[in-house]
Amino acid sequence: KSPLALFRWSMAAASGAFIWYMQGRVRAQPVCGFLRAGLAVPPERCGENRCSMTYMYEYPEYLKIKLPKKTARRYPAYELYLYGEGSYAEENKNLLLTGIPVLFLPGNAGSYKQVRSLGSIALRKAEDVDFKYHFNFFSVNFNEELVALYGGSLQRQTKFVHECIKVILKLYRDQEFAPSSVAIVGHSMGGLVARALLTLKNFKPELINLLITQATPHIAPVMPLDRYLTDFYTAVNSHWILKAQDLRNLTTLSVAGGFRDYQVRSGLAFLPRLSQHDSALSVVSSAVPKAWASTDHLSIVWCKELILATIRAFFDLIDENTRQITEDPKKRMSVLNHHFVRHPAKMFEENPEAFTNLTGAFMWITVKGSKWTYSVYNDSDGKYFVFPLASHRKSYSHVYCENSMLVRKYFFNVWTKGYVYNDSSFFLFLFSFLFKVVMLKLLDYPSLSHIVIQVPPAVGNKYTLGCEFFKEDSRTVQLPVTHLFSFGEYKRKPSVYRLHIPWSYEDSITVAKVPSLAEVSAKLHIAQPHNDSSLPELIIYSSPDCQYEVILKTSLLQVLGQIVRFHAGAFPVYIVSNILLTYGGQLSTLRSTGQCSDFSLELVRTAKPYKVEPLISIVVFLQGFNWFREIWESLSLPEVDAAVLSSQDAWFPLVSLILFLFGTGIAYWSGVFFSASLRLFSSLWLTLIRPTELQKDKLITPRRLCGMISLALVSWTTCGSFAVLIIYLQYLFKVLKCLTFCHSKETSQNSSTHSPSNSKTLAEAVNSLKMHITILNLFTWIVLLNLPSLIYWLKNLRYNVRLDPDPCRSTAIILVCILEILMSSSTSEVKSSKLLKIAAKVPLPLSVAMLAFGRMHLYRVPHFVTFSLLLHVLCCFV
């Protein structure tokens, strides 16, 4: 129970993938009722947004910038705006701009008005420096397009941004300090569009010198719903890897939202790690100094703490000679590191003075002991406390200091500089008060002779300071990650917590309240690189007045939560795979017994993970051998998605099993809900409309052919997903009509006598109805996967009647023809078919293929379903 104890817990694991999912959890239960030590952050409140709102002091205005006629005609849905407030907005109406241009790009369904937080804070900062420097914030209106779900417009947006940059720079053409480049801030998909500028053939890389992205999924799309989206990602990331040498003059910062961002997990927001590209930085908002807050996907654009850090960085990036953002890449990286990684609680200095004089009539007090505590109340005299290091270097490796004062301006400030005192020069380390906790490794400062704590006058204030020298080995405990079903490892240690991840900037800090139960979840955003042997550390800052019980254990719920966070986008694949297996089981039962089984019963019987998972695991294993990869590539087969995820340390077989079981549960309950909803609507229909007899028509009639041709034309001339929705509604109407007929027949049979022929007709109708409900269930997921392109088309209908490019045009035409025939088919035609045996067995390999190639490419799912339904149609004729 030392006065100022610090313990570091290192968590070791067998592999990066293992530590990624095994969540260390610390439960600290205080024995006493007072906690003094802490960090310069408020307590972590799970589920609560800790960001402060940014406010405009004057009414925000958005001045529309006139674009060249050719550009406006080519991109009628897009616009460019200049942000302003009050008198500043009035002055800029004549577009005689003298500031530094910054372009904001909104993301998926984002508004150009989201620039107001950056623009307003920058305006207030410019007022503080009497407009010696100021920024002009421009914003692009992308018509709130759903580019995260439909990738067909990403290339169009990229080209429009290029035109906007040229227009912006022309506005400064006649100015004394005319800029030659534009800084870009991109939120969500806007950041990806900014990166894509460099892939344009006629784009000059020197037009951008700084790019800041906010919650941008750089690695892969969240939901890969069409091939245009995945192809766009491939083109951008491939260019940044192959042309890394050309990107040295571009400084890029990616800020992820942390665990509060449920739309884009932070692992996707980390820029690719390239040894050739040292001008890129990726951080999580919870690790940004002075912010220490996780943000959701939208609040990251208005989170005051992050906006302040961004604007401070912008002003520190200004070159006094050019009055524009500096052209020096090293200085840009130094500024970004200063504000987003290591902030020493002082203003950025490019070339700090090596020596300076300590001024002020403060009393100098020498402290020689290894432990020191000092309490102050209402002291009007300042003091310098001097700690000589020569006597401590042999016995101790670190020094740790804390400040109990809760007033922000009295936190520790860390400066390393030479100082002069009593005409003798020596190198020392100075603390003033900006951080609550400071820890130094003495070996990192070999020429340091003294540590000095400057205590300013404390009139009307009360606080306690404390420092302690300690040896790292005596405070370090290395433990393996607890296994999944552990009950916890108990350690009685005093504690406040900082989870440090050495290979990425994703640290999280938690301050415990006493008496209370504090929990720290050791979750990772990205896996440990293969060439990195460092261990995650849980650093525990303690209080001398308390003792804590620390329990390290694995949380099953947190593990499942991480699996959902990383792989929720693959759920539709597993759900459709389960439904497809059930569909194949129903066809098999129809062939063997002549009756179609119920969906729920067949799902329980046939949807088994051992039918699909082993084969995929074998293929992934064999792809580790060169000879198998050569054969695979010679067959022009795409890479197995599980193999790609394994190479990214984001996969292991147990994950697929868990996701499959999730998919089974969702498929089961969605099927129950779907059937119940259909029965409810049919009951309502039965009360309003008298059911008619179902007439047996030919599968192909002139009327049906006309319907196929009409919907095929709709698909070709407008939008494929629109034609899919129309045929889906027709099919739904047909099923409701059949269900109403069966319900009325069952009611009449229960109330009167019936003939054997009527019973046979009813049994056949019920069998057909069960099959139609399963097909409709499958088709529902196809409609949902194609819905984003339909929404995009409807929003842009006033600009263009035809969706171009259309990700599902050809698939829609095939589905229209298939479903026009299937909605009039019955099981009596299918169960006698020669192809039924093949049609019943094909869904199993299709389900395997779907899981193998559809996890990271959701747009492939309709193709597998379409092929299975095509065999069903052939069974109606052969």
XYZ file of C-alpha atoms in Angstrom, residues 340-822:
483
model
C -3.907 14.255 -31.809
C -1.331 11.957 -30.193
C 0.999 13.346 -27.533
C -0.293 16.824 -26.604
C 2.106 18.122 -23.886
C -0.476 20.702 -22.748
C 1.334 23.659 -24.257
C 1.190 25.497 -27.561
C 2.991 23.973 -30.525
C 6.574 25.185 -31.015
C 8.338 24.300 -34.225
C 11.810 25.249 -32.945
C 11.657 25.633 -29.157
C 14.455 27.479 -27.437
C 17.107 25.236 -25.929
C 17.566 27.406 -22.848
C 15.522 29.993 -21.071
C 15.438 31.753 -17.724
C 13.060 30.900 -14.916
C 11.494 34.123 -13.762
C 9.448 35.009 -10.717
C 10.344 35.367 -7.049
C 9.371 31.789 -6.218
C 10.890 29.822 -3.354
C 13.140 26.895 -4.384
C 12.782 23.698 -2.343
C 14.908 20.581 -2.907
C 13.245 17.168 -2.459
C 15.635 14.222 -2.025
C 13.296 11.403 -0.999
C 11.753 8.854 -3.373
C 8.207 9.647 -2.173
C 6.812 13.121 -1.746
C 3.395 14.630 -0.985
C 2.509 18.317 -0.715
C -0.884 19.795 0.233
C -1.725 23.447 -0.396
C -4.648 25.604 0.672
C -4.946 29.307 -0.046
C -1.197 29.816 -0.562
C -0.277 33.207 -2.017
C 3.393 32.340 -2.710
C 4.619 30.281 -5.654
C 7.215 27.546 -5.256
C 9.672 25.477 -7.287
C 10.187 21.907 -6.024
C 13.462 20.477 -7.323
C 14.073 16.694 -7.573
C 17.736 15.758 -8.269
C 17.852 12.632 -10.449
C 21.436 11.511 -9.963
C 20.637 9.699 -6.720
C 17.541 7.968 -8.164
C 18.708 6.628 -11.529
C 20.414 3.509 -10.125
C 17.524 2.420 -7.935
C 14.477 3.453 -9.972
C 13.335 3.358 -13.596
C 10.313 5.682 -13.546
C 8.887 8.702 -11.789
C 5.161 9.211 -11.343
C 3.423 12.433 -10.237
C -0.216 13.297 -9.683
C -2.299 16.356 -8.918
C -5.574 16.058 -7.026
C -6.890 19.506 -8.024
C -9.952 19.290 -10.274
C -9.618 22.764 -11.818
C -8.537 22.341 -15.444
C -5.942 25.127 -15.509
C -4.013 23.500 -12.672
C -3.273 20.187 -14.372
C 0.315 19.127 -15.039
C 2.127 20.646 -17.980
C 5.122 18.793 -19.341
C 8.061 20.760 -20.768
C 11.534 19.499 -21.609
C 13.958 22.371 -21.904
C 17.236 23.696 -20.562
C 17.006 26.284 -17.824
C 19.384 28.685 -16.093
C 19.330 29.157 -12.334
C 21.854 30.995 -10.115
C 24.142 31.496 -13.146
C 24.590 27.747 -13.631
C 23.180 25.898 -16.648
C 21.654 22.450 -16.391
C 18.989 20.418 -18.177
C 15.810 19.844 -16.236
C 12.183 18.844 -16.614
C 9.468 21.279 -15.646
C 5.921 20.486 -14.514
C 3.241 23.097 -14.237
C -0.369 21.989 -13.840
C -2.260 20.757 -16.894
C -2.356 16.956 -16.481
C -3.637 15.079 -13.464
C -1.094 12.286 -13.964
C 2.410 12.275 -15.443
C 4.758 9.295 -15.700
C 8.317 9.445 -17.085
C 10.815 6.756 -17.932
C 14.177 8.026 -16.735
C 16.137 6.224 -19.458
C 14.264 8.269 -22.064
C 15.908 11.406 -20.642
C 19.585 10.491 -20.076
C 20.769 14.122 -19.952
C 18.073 15.186 -17.514
C 19.598 16.367 -14.238
C 16.570 17.561 -12.308
C 12.799 17.562 -12.277
C 11.130 20.788 -11.227
C 7.497 21.189 -10.223
C 6.315 24.764 -10.471
C 3.523 25.433 -7.968
C 1.742 28.715 -8.779
C 0.006 30.793 -6.077
C -3.194 29.064 -4.959
C -5.353 31.822 -3.521
C -8.713 30.308 -2.628
C -7.748 26.867 -3.989
C -6.942 23.572 -2.317
C -5.006 20.752 -3.902
C -2.550 17.958 -3.189
C 0.552 17.031 -5.183
C 2.508 13.816 -4.969
C 5.448 12.163 -6.680
C 7.100 8.781 -6.364
C 10.151 7.115 -7.918
C 9.679 3.381 -8.568
C 11.159 0.431 -10.380
C 9.087 -0.881 -13.269
C 9.748 -4.583 -12.607
C 8.269 -4.345 -9.132
C 5.024 -2.916 -10.502
C 4.508 -5.146 -13.542
C 2.440 -8.328 -13.583
C 2.203 -10.276 -16.849
C -0.884 -12.446 -17.269
C -2.359 -14.501 -20.110
C -5.787 -13.535 -21.360
C -8.370 -15.479 -19.391
C -10.194 -18.223 -21.230
C -13.771 -17.883 -22.377
C -15.449 -19.604 -19.433
C -13.190 -18.379 -16.639
C -14.604 -17.135 -13.376
C -11.870 -14.514 -13.039
C -8.435 -14.135 -11.532
C -8.423 -12.203 -8.264
C -5.676 -9.776 -7.398
C -5.687 -7.405 -4.474
C -4.036 -4.270 -5.829
C -4.644 -0.590 -5.319
C -5.975 1.086 -8.719
C -7.463 4.034 -11.796
C -7.214 2.561 -15.313
C -5.629 3.260 -18.680
C -5.743 0.610 -21.386
C -2.741 1.152 -23.639
C -2.518 -0.519 -27.064
C 1.090 -0.052 -28.210
C 0.581 -0.753 -31.929
C -2.174 1.825 -32.552
C -3.526 5.067 -31.126
C -6.656 3.624 -29.519
C -5.985 4.035 -25.808
C -8.956 4.397 -23.474
C -9.004 5.931 -20.025
C -11.459 5.238 -17.217
C -11.665 7.063 -13.903
C -13.453 5.133 -11.148
C -15.910 6.676 -8.736
C -15.800 5.466 -5.175
C -17.610 3.651 -3.711
C -18.612 1.934 -6.946
C -17.910 -0.999 -9.206
C -15.794 0.037 -12.202
C -15.470 -2.107 -15.309
C -12.812 -1.744 -17.994
C -13.359 -3.696 -21.208
C -10.104 -4.583 -22.938
C -11.405 -4.527 -26.511
C -9.338 -3.890 -29.629
C -10.204 -2.018 -32.811
C -7.485 -3.631 -34.938
C -5.450 -6.798 -34.528
C -1.814 -6.861 -33.561
C 0.512 -6.689 -36.613
C 2.496 -9.866 -37.264
C 5.816 -8.049 -36.892
C 4.837 -6.499 -33.555
C 5.625 -8.379 -30.337
C 4.417 -5.730 -27.898
C 1.620 -6.480 -25.429
C -1.496 -4.508 -24.513
C -1.125 -2.897 -21.105
C -3.642 -2.052 -18.435
C -1.941 0.707 -16.457
C -3.468 1.201 -13.025
C -2.912 4.511 -11.237
C -3.684 4.126 -7.566
C -4.700 6.120 -4.550
C -2.767 5.897 -1.278
C -6.035 5.957 0.686
C -7.764 3.010 -0.969
C -7.262 -0.630 -1.722
C -9.031 -2.419 -4.557
C -9.936 -5.910 -5.574
C -9.169 -6.481 -9.249
C -10.775 -9.351 -11.128
C -9.564 -10.221 -14.624
C -11.980 -12.375 -16.582
C -13.467 -12.902 -20.001
C -16.938 -11.554 -20.700
C -18.959 -13.783 -23.022
C -21.320 -10.915 -23.853
C -18.395 -8.644 -24.764
C -16.923 -11.374 -26.977
C -20.241 -11.781 -28.794
C -20.496 -8.010 -29.030
C -17.095 -7.826 -30.726
C -18.097 -10.556 -33.172
C -21.259 -8.647 -34.043
C -19.274 -5.398 -34.351
C -16.797 -6.936 -36.794
C -19.113 -9.211 -38.772
C -22.655 -7.843 -38.554
C -22.490 -6.957 -42.243
C -22.340 -10.675 -43.084
C -25.613 -11.505 -41.292
C -27.731 -11.367 -44.500
C -25.496 -14.012 -46.062
C -25.968 -16.407 -43.159
C -29.709 -15.747 -42.975
C -30.261 -16.346 -46.701
C -27.999 -19.408 -46.530
C -30.216 -20.902 -43.826
C -33.376 -20.136 -45.790
C -31.843 -21.652 -48.940
C -30.980 -24.850 -47.059
C -34.565 -24.977 -45.801
C -35.856 -24.438 -49.337
C -33.746 -27.366 -50.552
C -35.053 -29.481 -47.672
C -38.645 -28.714 -48.643
C -37.956 -29.766 -52.241
C -36.347 -32.971 -50.974
C -39.346 -33.724 -48.718
C -41.707 -32.992 -51.617
C -39.817 -35.484 -53.758
C -39.760 -38.252 -51.128
C -43.220 -37.896 -49.539
C -45.194 -35.834 -52.016
C -45.886 -33.271 -49.289
C -44.186 -29.941 -48.642
C -43.014 -29.583 -45.065
C -43.518 -26.533 -42.897
C -40.766 -23.881 -43.053
C -39.979 -23.825 -39.311
C -39.772 -27.620 -39.002
C -37.640 -27.932 -42.125
C -35.277 -25.173 -40.949
C -34.615 -27.059 -37.697
C -34.016 -30.278 -39.631
C -31.803 -29.101 -42.495
C -30.015 -25.889 -41.451
C -26.953 -27.471 -39.842
C -23.563 -25.715 -39.749
C -21.645 -28.973 -40.210
C -23.081 -29.189 -43.726
C -21.372 -26.016 -44.917
C -18.580 -24.910 -42.557
C -16.111 -27.840 -42.835
C -15.792 -27.534 -46.608
C -15.027 -23.797 -46.386
C -12.449 -24.391 -43.657
C -10.755 -27.052 -45.796
C -10.557 -24.688 -48.775
C -9.113 -21.903 -46.597
C -6.526 -24.347 -45.232
C -5.549 -25.580 -48.711
C -5.142 -22.028 -49.970
C -2.121 -21.810 -47.716
C -0.314 -24.074 -50.230
C 1.066 -22.589 -53.452
C 0.012 -25.515 -55.658
C -3.613 -25.189 -54.562
C -3.595 -21.422 -55.077
C -2.232 -21.901 -58.596
C -5.003 -24.363 -59.450
C -7.583 -22.037 -57.878
C -6.375 -19.042 -59.870
C -6.203 -21.069 -63.104
C -9.919 -21.760 -62.717
C -10.522 -17.963 -62.400
C -12.288 -18.483 -59.098
C -12.564 -15.490 -56.762
C -10.708 -15.551 -53.478
C -12.597 -17.083 -50.544
C -13.768 -14.289 -48.252
C -12.831 -16.255 -45.137
C -9.235 -16.466 -46.398
C -9.116 -12.679 -46.848
C -10.478 -12.122 -43.345
C -7.987 -14.613 -41.938
C -5.128 -12.697 -43.561
C -6.442 -9.579 -41.809
C -6.517 -11.400 -38.439
C -10.261 -10.874 -38.361
C -11.355 -14.486 -38.612
C -11.255 -17.903 -37.031
C -13.597 -20.910 -37.516
C -15.534 -20.351 -34.294
C -16.699 -16.968 -35.598
C -18.356 -18.554 -38.620
C -20.113 -21.093 -36.404
C -21.463 -18.330 -34.141
C -22.614 -16.272 -37.131
C -24.309 -19.316 -38.642
C -26.217 -19.929 -35.419
C -27.179 -16.264 -35.320
C -28.391 -16.590 -38.912
C -30.407 -19.704 -38.025
C -32.131 -17.920 -35.161
C -32.918 -14.830 -37.229
C -34.148 -16.948 -40.146
C -36.400 -18.951 -37.819
C -38.029 -16.019 -36.066
C -38.243 -13.892 -39.193
C -39.980 -16.835 -40.880
C -42.436 -17.129 -37.993
C -43.102 -13.389 -38.073
C -43.436 -13.407 -41.877
C -45.980 -16.259 -41.865
C -47.931 -14.678 -39.006
C -48.063 -11.351 -40.868
C -49.317 -13.038 -44.023
C -52.048 -14.842 -42.067
C -53.078 -11.603 -40.382
C -53.406 -9.785 -43.709
C -55.286 -12.697 -45.246
C -57.733 -12.661 -42.335
C -58.350 -8.960 -42.882
C -58.780 -9.616 -46.591
C -61.241 -12.407 -45.881
C -63.448 -10.070 -43.816
C -63.488 -7.457 -46.579
C -63.534 -9.470 -49.791
C -65.189 -12.765 -50.567
C -62.499 -15.222 -51.788
C -62.762 -16.606 -55.289
C -61.837 -20.046 -56.540
C -58.232 -20.459 -57.600
C -58.112 -21.055 -61.319
C -55.474 -23.307 -62.798
C -53.756 -21.431 -65.634
C -51.001 -22.397 -67.987
C -47.564 -21.402 -66.819
C -46.938 -19.311 -69.921
C -49.798 -17.290 -71.366
C -49.867 -14.220 -73.638
C -50.842 -12.075 -70.668
C -47.951 -13.397 -68.627
C -45.524 -12.854 -71.506
C -46.710 -9.264 -71.782
C -46.090 -8.830 -68.040
C -42.553 -10.209 -68.393
C -41.739 -7.925 -71.318
C -43.231 -4.893 -69.591
C -41.265 -5.392 -66.397
C -38.105 -6.183 -68.369
C -38.527 -2.830 -70.142
C -39.091 -1.123 -66.798
C -35.890 -2.667 -65.540
C -33.915 -1.663 -68.615
C -35.219 1.882 -68.984
C -35.573 2.931 -65.315
C -34.256 0.906 -62.380
C -33.802 -2.835 -61.936
C -34.698 -2.815 -58.251
C -37.949 -1.005 -59.132
C -38.958 -3.899 -61.414
C -37.942 -6.353 -58.665
C -40.175 -4.531 -56.189
C -43.134 -4.626 -58.601
C -42.854 -8.369 -59.215
C -42.392 -8.902 -55.475
C -45.653 -7.088 -54.752
C -47.403 -9.158 -57.422
C -46.071 -12.342 -55.859
C -47.126 -11.153 -52.417
C -50.634 -10.456 -53.715
C -50.776 -13.940 -55.228
C -49.666 -15.593 -51.977
C -52.211 -13.586 -49.954
C -54.902 -14.607 -52.380
C -53.900 -18.288 -52.087
C -53.721 -18.031 -48.296
C -57.192 -16.476 -48.141
C -58.564 -19.264 -50.309
C -57.031 -21.963 -48.092
C -58.308 -20.251 -44.962
C -61.844 -20.022 -46.305
C -61.801 -23.661 -47.445
C -60.588 -24.843 -44.041
C -63.368 -22.855 -42.379
C -66.041 -24.273 -44.673
C -64.782 -27.858 -44.213
C -64.923 -27.540 -40.444
C -68.529 -26.381 -40.614
C -69.906 -28.830 -43.248
C -69.254 -32.071 -45.058
C -66.803 -32.098 -47.941
C -65.949 -34.325 -50.874
C -62.598 -36.145 -51.358
C -61.856 -34.022 -54.444
C -62.183 -30.831 -52.423
C -59.860 -32.240 -49.757
C -57.305 -33.134 -52.412
C -57.541 -29.658 -53.916
C -57.099 -28.062 -50.496
C -54.082 -30.289 -49.647
C -52.455 -29.383 -52.943
C -53.129 -25.688 -52.344
C -51.621 -25.887 -48.834
C -48.482 -27.614 -50.175
C -48.105 -24.997 -52.884
C -48.690 -22.244 -50.334
C -45.865 -23.515 -48.084
C -43.481 -23.537 -51.025
C -44.580 -20.060 -52.158
C -44.083 -18.629 -48.660
C -40.493 -19.943 -48.576
C -39.768 -18.540 -52.036
C -41.314 -15.224 -51.009
C -39.200 -15.258 -47.864
C -36.063 -15.715 -49.981
C -37.212 -13.051 -52.389
C -37.817 -10.613 -49.520
C -34.100 -10.618 -48.716
C -33.254 -10.015 -52.370
C -35.545 -6.973 -52.333
C -33.936 -5.695 -49.130
C -30.409 -6.086 -50.545
C -31.417 -4.145 -53.671
C -33.366 -1.473 -51.803
C -30.520 1.122 -51.570
C -30.289 1.481 -55.353
C -34.084 1.934 -55.486
C -33.944 4.702 -52.854
C -31.094 6.376 -54.721
C -33.068 6.219 -57.973
C -36.189 7.699 -56.395
C -34.209 10.592 -54.849
C -32.580 11.415 -58.199
C -35.613 10.761 -60.374
C -35.995 14.477 -61.205
C -32.482 14.511 -62.689
C -32.518 11.216 -64.573
C -35.209 8.612 -65.205
C -32.676 5.849 -65.806
C -30.385 4.686 -63.026
C -26.882 4.509 -64.415
C -24.999 2.466 -63.454
C -27.568 -0.034 -62.215
C -26.151 -2.883 -60.108
C -29.146 -5.207 -60.498
C -30.484 -4.536 -64.004
C -29.584 -7.895 -65.577
C -30.473 -9.850 -62.418
C -33.834 -8.075 -62.284
C -34.733 -9.105 -65.839
C -34.000 -12.771 -65.065
C -35.900 -12.639 -61.763
C -38.939 -11.067 -63.424
C -39.173 -13.956 -65.882
C -38.646 -16.581 -63.172
C -41.169 -15.195 -60.704
C -43.848 -14.568 -63.321
C -43.824 -18.339 -63.883
C -43.308 -19.438 -60.280
